[in-house]
GROMACS .gro file of C-alpha atoms in nm:
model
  343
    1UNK     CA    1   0.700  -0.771   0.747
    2UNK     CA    2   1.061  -0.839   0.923
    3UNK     CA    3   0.909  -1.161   1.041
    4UNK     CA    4   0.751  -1.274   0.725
    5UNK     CA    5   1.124  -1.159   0.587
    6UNK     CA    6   1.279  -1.380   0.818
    7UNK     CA    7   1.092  -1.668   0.771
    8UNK     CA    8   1.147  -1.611   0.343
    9UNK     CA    9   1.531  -1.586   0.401
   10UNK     CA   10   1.523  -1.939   0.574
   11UNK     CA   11   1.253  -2.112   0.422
   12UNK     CA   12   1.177  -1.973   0.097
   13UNK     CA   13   0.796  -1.996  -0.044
   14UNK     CA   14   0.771  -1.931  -0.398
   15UNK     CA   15   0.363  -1.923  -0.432
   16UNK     CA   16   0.359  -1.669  -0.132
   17UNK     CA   17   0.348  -1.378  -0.394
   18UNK     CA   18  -0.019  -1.489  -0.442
   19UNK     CA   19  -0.115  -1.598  -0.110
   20UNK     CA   20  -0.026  -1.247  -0.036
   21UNK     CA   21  -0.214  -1.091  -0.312
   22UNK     CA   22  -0.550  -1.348  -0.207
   23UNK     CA   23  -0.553  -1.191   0.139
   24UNK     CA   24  -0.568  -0.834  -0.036
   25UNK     CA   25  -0.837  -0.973  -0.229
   26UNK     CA   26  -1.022  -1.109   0.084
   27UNK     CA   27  -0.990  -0.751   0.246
   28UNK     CA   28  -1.097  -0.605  -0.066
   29UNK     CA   29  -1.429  -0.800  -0.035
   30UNK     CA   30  -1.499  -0.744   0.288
   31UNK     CA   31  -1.408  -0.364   0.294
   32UNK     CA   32  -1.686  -0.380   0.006
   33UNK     CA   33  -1.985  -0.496   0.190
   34UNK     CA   34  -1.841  -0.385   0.605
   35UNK     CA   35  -2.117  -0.233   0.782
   36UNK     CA   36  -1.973  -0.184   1.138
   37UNK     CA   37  -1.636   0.022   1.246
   38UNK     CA   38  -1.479  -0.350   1.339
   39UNK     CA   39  -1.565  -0.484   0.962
   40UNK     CA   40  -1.336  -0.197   0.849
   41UNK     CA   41  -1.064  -0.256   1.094
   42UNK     CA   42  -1.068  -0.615   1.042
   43UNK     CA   43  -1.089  -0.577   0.634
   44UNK     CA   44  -0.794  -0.324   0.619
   45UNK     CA   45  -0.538  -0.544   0.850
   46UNK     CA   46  -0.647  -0.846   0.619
   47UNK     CA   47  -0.528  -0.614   0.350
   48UNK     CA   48  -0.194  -0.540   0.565
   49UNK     CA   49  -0.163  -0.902   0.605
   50UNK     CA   50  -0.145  -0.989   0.270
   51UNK     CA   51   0.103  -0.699   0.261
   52UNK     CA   52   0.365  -0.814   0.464
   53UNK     CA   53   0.329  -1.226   0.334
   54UNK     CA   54   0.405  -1.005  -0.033
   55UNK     CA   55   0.655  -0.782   0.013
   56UNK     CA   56   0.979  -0.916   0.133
   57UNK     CA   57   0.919  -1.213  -0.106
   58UNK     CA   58   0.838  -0.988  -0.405
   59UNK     CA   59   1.204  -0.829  -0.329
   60UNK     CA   60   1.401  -1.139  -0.293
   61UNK     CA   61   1.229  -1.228  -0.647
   62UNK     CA   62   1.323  -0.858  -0.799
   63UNK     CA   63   1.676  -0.916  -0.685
   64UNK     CA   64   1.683  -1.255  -0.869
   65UNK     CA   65   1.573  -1.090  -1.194
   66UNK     CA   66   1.746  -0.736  -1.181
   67UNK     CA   67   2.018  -0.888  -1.411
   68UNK     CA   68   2.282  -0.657  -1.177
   69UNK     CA   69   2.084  -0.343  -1.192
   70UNK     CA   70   1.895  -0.419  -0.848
   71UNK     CA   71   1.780  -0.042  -0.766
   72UNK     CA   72   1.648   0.015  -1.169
   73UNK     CA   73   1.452  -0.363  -1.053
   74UNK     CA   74   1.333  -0.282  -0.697
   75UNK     CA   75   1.228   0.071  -0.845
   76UNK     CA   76   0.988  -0.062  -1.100
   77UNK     CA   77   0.845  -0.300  -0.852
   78UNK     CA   78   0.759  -0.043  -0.619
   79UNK     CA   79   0.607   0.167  -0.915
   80UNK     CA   80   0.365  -0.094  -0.902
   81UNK     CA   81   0.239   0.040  -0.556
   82UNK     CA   82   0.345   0.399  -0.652
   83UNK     CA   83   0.101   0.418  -0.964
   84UNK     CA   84  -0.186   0.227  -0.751
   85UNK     CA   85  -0.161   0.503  -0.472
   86UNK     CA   86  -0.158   0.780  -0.739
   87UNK     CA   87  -0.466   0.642  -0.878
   88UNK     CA   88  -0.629   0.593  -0.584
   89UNK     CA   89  -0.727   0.938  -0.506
   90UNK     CA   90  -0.869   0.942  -0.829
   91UNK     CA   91  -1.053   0.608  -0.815
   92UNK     CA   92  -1.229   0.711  -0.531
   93UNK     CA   93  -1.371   1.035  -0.681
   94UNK     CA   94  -1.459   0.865  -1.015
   95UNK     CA   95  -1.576   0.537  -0.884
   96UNK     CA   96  -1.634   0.528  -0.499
   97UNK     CA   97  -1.789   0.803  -0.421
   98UNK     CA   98  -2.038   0.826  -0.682
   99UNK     CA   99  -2.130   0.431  -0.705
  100UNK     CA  100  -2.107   0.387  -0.330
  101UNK     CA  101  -1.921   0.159  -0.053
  102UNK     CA  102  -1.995  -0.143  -0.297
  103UNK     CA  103  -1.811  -0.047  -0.621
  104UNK     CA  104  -1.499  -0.098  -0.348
  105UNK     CA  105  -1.549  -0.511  -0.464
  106UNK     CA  106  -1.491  -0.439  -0.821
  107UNK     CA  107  -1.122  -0.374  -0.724
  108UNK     CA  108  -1.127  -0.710  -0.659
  109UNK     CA  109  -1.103  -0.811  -1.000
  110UNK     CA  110  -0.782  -0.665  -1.008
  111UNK     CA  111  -0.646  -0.871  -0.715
  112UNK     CA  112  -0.751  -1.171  -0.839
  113UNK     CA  113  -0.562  -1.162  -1.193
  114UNK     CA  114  -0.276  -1.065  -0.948
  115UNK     CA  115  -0.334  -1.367  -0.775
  116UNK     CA  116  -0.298  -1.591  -1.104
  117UNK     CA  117   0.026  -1.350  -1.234
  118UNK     CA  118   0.171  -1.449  -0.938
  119UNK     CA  119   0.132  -1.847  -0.968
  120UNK     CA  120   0.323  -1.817  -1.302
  121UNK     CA  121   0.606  -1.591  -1.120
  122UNK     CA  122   0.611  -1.855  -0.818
  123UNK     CA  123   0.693  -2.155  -1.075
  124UNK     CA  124   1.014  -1.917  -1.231
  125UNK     CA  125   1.099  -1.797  -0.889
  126UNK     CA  126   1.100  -2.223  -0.765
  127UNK     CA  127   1.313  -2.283  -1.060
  128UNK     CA  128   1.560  -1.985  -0.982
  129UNK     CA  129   1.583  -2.084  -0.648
  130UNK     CA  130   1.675  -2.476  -0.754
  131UNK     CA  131   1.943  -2.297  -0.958
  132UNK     CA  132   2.089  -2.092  -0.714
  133UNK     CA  133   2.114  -2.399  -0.508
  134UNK     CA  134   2.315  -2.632  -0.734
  135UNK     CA  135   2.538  -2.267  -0.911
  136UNK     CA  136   2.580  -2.076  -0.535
  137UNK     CA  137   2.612  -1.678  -0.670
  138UNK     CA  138   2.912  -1.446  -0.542
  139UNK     CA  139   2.851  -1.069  -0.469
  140UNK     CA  140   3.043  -0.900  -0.721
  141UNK     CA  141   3.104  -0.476  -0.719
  142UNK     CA  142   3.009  -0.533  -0.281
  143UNK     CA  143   3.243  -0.384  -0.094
  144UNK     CA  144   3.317  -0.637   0.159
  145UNK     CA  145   3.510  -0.436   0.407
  146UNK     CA  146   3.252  -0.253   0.627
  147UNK     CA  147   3.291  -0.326   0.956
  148UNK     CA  148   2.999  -0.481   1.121
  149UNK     CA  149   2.925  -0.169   1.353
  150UNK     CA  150   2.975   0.062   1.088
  151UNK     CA  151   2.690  -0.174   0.897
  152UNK     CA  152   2.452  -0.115   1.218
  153UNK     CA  153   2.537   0.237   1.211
  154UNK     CA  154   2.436   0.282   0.858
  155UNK     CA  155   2.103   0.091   0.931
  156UNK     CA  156   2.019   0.328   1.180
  157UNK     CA  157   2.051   0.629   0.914
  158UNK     CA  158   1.876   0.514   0.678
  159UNK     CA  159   1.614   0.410   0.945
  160UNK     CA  160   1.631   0.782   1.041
  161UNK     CA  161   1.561   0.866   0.618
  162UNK     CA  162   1.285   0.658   0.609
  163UNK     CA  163   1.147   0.817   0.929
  164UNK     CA  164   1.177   1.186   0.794
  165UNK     CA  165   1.075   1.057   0.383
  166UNK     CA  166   0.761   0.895   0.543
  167UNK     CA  167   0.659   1.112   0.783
  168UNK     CA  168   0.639   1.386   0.523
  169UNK     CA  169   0.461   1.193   0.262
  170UNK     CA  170   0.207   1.068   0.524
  171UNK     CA  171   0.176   1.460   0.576
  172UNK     CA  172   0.103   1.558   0.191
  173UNK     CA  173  -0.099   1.228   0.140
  174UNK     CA  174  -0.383   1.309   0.460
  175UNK     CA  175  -0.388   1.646   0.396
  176UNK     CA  176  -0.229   1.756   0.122
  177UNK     CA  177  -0.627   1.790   0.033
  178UNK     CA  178  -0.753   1.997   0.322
  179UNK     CA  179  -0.450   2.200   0.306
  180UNK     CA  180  -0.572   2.347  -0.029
  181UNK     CA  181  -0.910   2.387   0.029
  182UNK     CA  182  -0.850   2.526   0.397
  183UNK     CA  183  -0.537   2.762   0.195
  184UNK     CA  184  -0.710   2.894  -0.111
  185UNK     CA  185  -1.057   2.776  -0.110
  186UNK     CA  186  -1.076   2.495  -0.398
  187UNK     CA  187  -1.310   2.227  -0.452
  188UNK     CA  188  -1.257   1.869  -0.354
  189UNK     CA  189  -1.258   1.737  -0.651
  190UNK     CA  190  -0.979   1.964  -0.749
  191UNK     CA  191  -0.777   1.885  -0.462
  192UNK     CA  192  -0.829   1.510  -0.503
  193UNK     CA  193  -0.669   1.630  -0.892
  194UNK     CA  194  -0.399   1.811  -0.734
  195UNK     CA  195  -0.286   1.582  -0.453
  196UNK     CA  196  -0.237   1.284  -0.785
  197UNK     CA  197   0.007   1.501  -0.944
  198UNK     CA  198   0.220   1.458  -0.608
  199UNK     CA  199   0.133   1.127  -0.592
  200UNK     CA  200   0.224   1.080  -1.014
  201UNK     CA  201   0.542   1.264  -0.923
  202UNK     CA  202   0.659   1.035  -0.657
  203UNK     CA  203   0.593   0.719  -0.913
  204UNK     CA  204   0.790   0.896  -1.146
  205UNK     CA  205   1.093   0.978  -0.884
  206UNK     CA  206   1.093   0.605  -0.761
  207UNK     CA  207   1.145   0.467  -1.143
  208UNK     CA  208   1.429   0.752  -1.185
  209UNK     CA  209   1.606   0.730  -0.880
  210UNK     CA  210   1.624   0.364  -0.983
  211UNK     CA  211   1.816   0.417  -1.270
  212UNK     CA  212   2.031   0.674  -1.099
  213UNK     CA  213   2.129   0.459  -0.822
  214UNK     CA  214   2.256   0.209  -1.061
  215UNK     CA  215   2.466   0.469  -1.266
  216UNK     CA  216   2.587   0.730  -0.975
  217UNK     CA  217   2.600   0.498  -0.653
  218UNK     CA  218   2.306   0.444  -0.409
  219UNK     CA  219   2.461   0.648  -0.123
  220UNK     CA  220   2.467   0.966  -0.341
  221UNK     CA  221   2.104   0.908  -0.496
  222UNK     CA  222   1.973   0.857  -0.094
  223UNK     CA  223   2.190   1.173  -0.005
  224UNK     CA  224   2.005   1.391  -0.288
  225UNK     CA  225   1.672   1.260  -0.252
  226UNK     CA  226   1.634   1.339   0.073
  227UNK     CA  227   1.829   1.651   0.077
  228UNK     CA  228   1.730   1.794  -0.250
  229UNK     CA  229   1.345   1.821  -0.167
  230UNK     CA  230   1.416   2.049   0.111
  231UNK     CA  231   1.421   2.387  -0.052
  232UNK     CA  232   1.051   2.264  -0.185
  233UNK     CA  233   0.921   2.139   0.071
  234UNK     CA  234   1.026   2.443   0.305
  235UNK     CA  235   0.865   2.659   0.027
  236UNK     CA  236   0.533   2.525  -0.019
  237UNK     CA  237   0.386   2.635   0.264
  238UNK     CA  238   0.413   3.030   0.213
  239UNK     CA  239   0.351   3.032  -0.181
  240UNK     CA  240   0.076   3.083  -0.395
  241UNK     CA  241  -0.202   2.798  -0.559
  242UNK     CA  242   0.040   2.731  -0.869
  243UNK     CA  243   0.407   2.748  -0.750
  244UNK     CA  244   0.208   2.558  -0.429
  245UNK     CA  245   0.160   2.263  -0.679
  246UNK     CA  246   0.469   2.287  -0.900
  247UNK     CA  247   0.675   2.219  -0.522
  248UNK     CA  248   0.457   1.953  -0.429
  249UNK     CA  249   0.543   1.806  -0.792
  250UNK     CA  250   0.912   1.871  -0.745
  251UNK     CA  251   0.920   1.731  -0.408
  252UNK     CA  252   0.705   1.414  -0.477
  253UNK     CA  253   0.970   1.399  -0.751
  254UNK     CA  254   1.295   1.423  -0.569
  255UNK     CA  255   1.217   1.238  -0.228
  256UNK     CA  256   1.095   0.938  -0.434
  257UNK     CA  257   1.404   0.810  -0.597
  258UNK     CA  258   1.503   0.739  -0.230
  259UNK     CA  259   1.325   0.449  -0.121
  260UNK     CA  260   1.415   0.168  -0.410
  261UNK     CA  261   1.818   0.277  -0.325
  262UNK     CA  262   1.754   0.260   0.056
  263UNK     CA  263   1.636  -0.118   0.013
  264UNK     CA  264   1.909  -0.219  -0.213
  265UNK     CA  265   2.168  -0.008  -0.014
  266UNK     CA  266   2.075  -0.163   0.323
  267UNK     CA  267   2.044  -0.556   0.153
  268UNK     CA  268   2.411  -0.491  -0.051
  269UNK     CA  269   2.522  -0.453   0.348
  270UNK     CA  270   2.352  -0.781   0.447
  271UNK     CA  271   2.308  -0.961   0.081
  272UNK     CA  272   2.230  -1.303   0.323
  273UNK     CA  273   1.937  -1.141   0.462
  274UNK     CA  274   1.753  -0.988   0.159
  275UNK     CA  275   1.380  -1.082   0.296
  276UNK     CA  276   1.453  -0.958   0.662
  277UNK     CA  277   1.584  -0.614   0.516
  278UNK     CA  278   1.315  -0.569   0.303
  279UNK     CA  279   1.069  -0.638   0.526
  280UNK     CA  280   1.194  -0.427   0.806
  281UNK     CA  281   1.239  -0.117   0.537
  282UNK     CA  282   0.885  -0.202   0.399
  283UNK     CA  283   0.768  -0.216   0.727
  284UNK     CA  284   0.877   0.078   0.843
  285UNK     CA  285   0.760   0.318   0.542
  286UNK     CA  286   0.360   0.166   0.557
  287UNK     CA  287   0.394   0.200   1.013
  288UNK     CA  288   0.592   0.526   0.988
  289UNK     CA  289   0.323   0.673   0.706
  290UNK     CA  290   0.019   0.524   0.959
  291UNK     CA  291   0.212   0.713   1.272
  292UNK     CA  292   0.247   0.991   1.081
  293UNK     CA  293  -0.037   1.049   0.942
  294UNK     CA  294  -0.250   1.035   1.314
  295UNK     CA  295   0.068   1.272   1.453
  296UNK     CA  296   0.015   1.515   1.180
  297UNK     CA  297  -0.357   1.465   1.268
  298UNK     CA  298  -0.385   1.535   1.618
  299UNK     CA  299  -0.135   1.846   1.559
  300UNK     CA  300  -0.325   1.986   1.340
  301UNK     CA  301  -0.602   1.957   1.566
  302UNK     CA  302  -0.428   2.177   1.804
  303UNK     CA  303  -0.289   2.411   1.595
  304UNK     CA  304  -0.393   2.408   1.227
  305UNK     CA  305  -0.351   2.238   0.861
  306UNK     CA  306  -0.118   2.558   0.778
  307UNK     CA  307   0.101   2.502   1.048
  308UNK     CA  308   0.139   2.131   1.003
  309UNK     CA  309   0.295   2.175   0.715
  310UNK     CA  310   0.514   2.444   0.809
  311UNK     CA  311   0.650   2.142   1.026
  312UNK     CA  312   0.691   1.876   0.875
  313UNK     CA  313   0.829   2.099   0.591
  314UNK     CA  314   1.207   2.046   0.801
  315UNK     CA  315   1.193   1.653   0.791
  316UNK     CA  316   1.382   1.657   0.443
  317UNK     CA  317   1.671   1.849   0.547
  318UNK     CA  318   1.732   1.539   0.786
  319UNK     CA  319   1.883   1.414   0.476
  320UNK     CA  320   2.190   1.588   0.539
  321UNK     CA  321   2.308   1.283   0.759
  322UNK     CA  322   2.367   1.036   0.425
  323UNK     CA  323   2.671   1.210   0.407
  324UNK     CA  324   2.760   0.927   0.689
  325UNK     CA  325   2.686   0.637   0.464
  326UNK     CA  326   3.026   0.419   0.384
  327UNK     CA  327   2.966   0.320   0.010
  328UNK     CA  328   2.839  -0.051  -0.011
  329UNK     CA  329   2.958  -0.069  -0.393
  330UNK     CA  330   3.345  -0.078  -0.522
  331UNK     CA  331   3.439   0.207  -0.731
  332UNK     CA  332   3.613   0.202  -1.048
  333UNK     CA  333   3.927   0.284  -0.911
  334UNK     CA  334   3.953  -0.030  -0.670
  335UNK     CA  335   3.803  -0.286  -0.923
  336UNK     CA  336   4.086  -0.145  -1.132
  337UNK     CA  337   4.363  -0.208  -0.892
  338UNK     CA  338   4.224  -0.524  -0.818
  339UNK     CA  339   4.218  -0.655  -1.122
  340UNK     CA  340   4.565  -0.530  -1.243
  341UNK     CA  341   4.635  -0.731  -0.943
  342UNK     CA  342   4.506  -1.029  -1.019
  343UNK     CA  343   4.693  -1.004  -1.364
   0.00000   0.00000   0.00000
């Protein structure tokens, strides 16, 4: 996804939202009907493909139509994936597993309308950039006097956020489901019921913390997000089936309205390089969910589901290190003095 970032920043592609979205329908089709253990592998890094080609373009686009309010814009496009992974869980027990590998294809109906959405947003998204060209933009509310080391510096925190959000997620998403039937012996189905009200929660966080980066400042939205799930995440573990599932709610809830401020917060410190950001942020939450998800599987191997999430129940209180942030957007004060000064 950096690369693919890159490459968008320099030579932008406006129909490479649905090129994207027909390589997830390819996977999709070939997940459907795989027979061997290489058919999968190959099906699901078509599916990645597609991924990365989408992403940083789809948040170069968002930024273009947030009308100013880029994290309540990048929040409701990620909602988009947010609401599809909440409903996967649930897919799969009402559709998959009953109608077999096949029913996987019918998905693929989905992808393709995608596909044809996104032709329609490529033609706007051509025209924008046209505009842009002949009416160059200035960053207004930026504030244009980090230092370029303090800049790297604040890439590698929130690099360090993403790495303790996603690791934890990846935890509750694998085995957020074996957890409770290993813990207090429910059925799957139940747990597959369970595990989408964490995964409902965290749609709901992403379109919040959206609007609240907007309002309050991105730094202090990432410093809460991250922070503020701690108490329920280190609580889960040792309670019982209900106040187990109101945490997991509350958590999903709270570490979600991260991830839409962490993109806009690390593009507002490189606005020139809004594909390349994205992509490396995007990147890093699907590779840092896949790495965390085969850590937290090979511990628990060796020890046991309990104790895995007794773990990774510290990652949030790495959010303590936000506090380091420098704030990327002016605040009333200084736009005030500088516009008494310009009068």
């Amino acid at each position: 996804q950096p690369f693919t970032g890159l490459y968008a920043d320099k030579h932008p592609r406006p129909y490479a939202l649905s090129i994207g979205m027909c390589f997830t329908l390819t996977g999709l089709l070939v997940l459907a009907f795989a027979e061997y253990y290489w058919a999968i592998l190959i099906a699901v890094s078509v599916v990645g493909f597609g991924s990365s080609v989408f992403h940083p373009t789809a948040s170069r686009v968002t930024q273009l139509a947030s009308g100013g309010k880029k994290s309540l814009a990048q929040s409701i496009f990620q909602v988009g994936g947010n609401g599809g992974s909440a409903l996967g869980p649930l897919l799969a027990a009402l559709i998959v597993l009953p109608y077999g590998q096949h029913s996987i294809s019918w998905f693929a109906i989905a992808a393709m309308l995608a596909a044809l959405i996104m032709v329609r947003l490529g033609a706007w998204y051509k025209a924008k950039l046209q505009y842009v060209v002949n009416h160059p933009q200035k960053t207004v509310g930026l504030n244009n006097n980090i230092s370029k080391r303090a800049k790297y510096g604040a890439l590698a925190i929130l690099i360090l956020l993403v790495f303790s959000k996603y690791f934890y997620t990846s935890c509750i998403t694998s085995y957020f489901t074996f957890f409770l039937i290993d813990k207090f012996g429910v059925s799957v189905k139940a747990s597959q019921l369970f595990l989408f009200v964490f995964l409902a929660a965290f749609a709901i966080g992403t379109v919040a913390g959206g609007m609240l980066g907007d309002k309050f400042g991105r730094k202090y939205v990432i410093w809460f997000s991250i922070l503020g799930a701690a108490p329920f995440a280190l609580a889960m573990p040792y309670v019982n089936l209900t106040w187990t599932i109101i945490c997991c709610f509350l958590s999903g809830l709270i570490i979600a309205s991260a991830f839409s401020s962490i993109v806009v917060y690390a593009t507002d410190l490189m606005p020139d390089k809004v594909g390349m950001i994205a992509g490396i942020f995007f990147g890093l939450m699907f590779g840092l969910g896949g790495l965390g998800s085969a850590f937290f599987g090979w511990l628990a191997d060796k020890t046991s589901i309990e104790y895995i999430f007794q773990v990774s129940s510290l990652l949030p209180l790495l959010g303590i290190i936000a506090g380091f942030l420098p704030n990327t957007q002016k605040t009333k004060n200084i736009v005030a003095k500088d516009t008494g000064k310009k009068g």
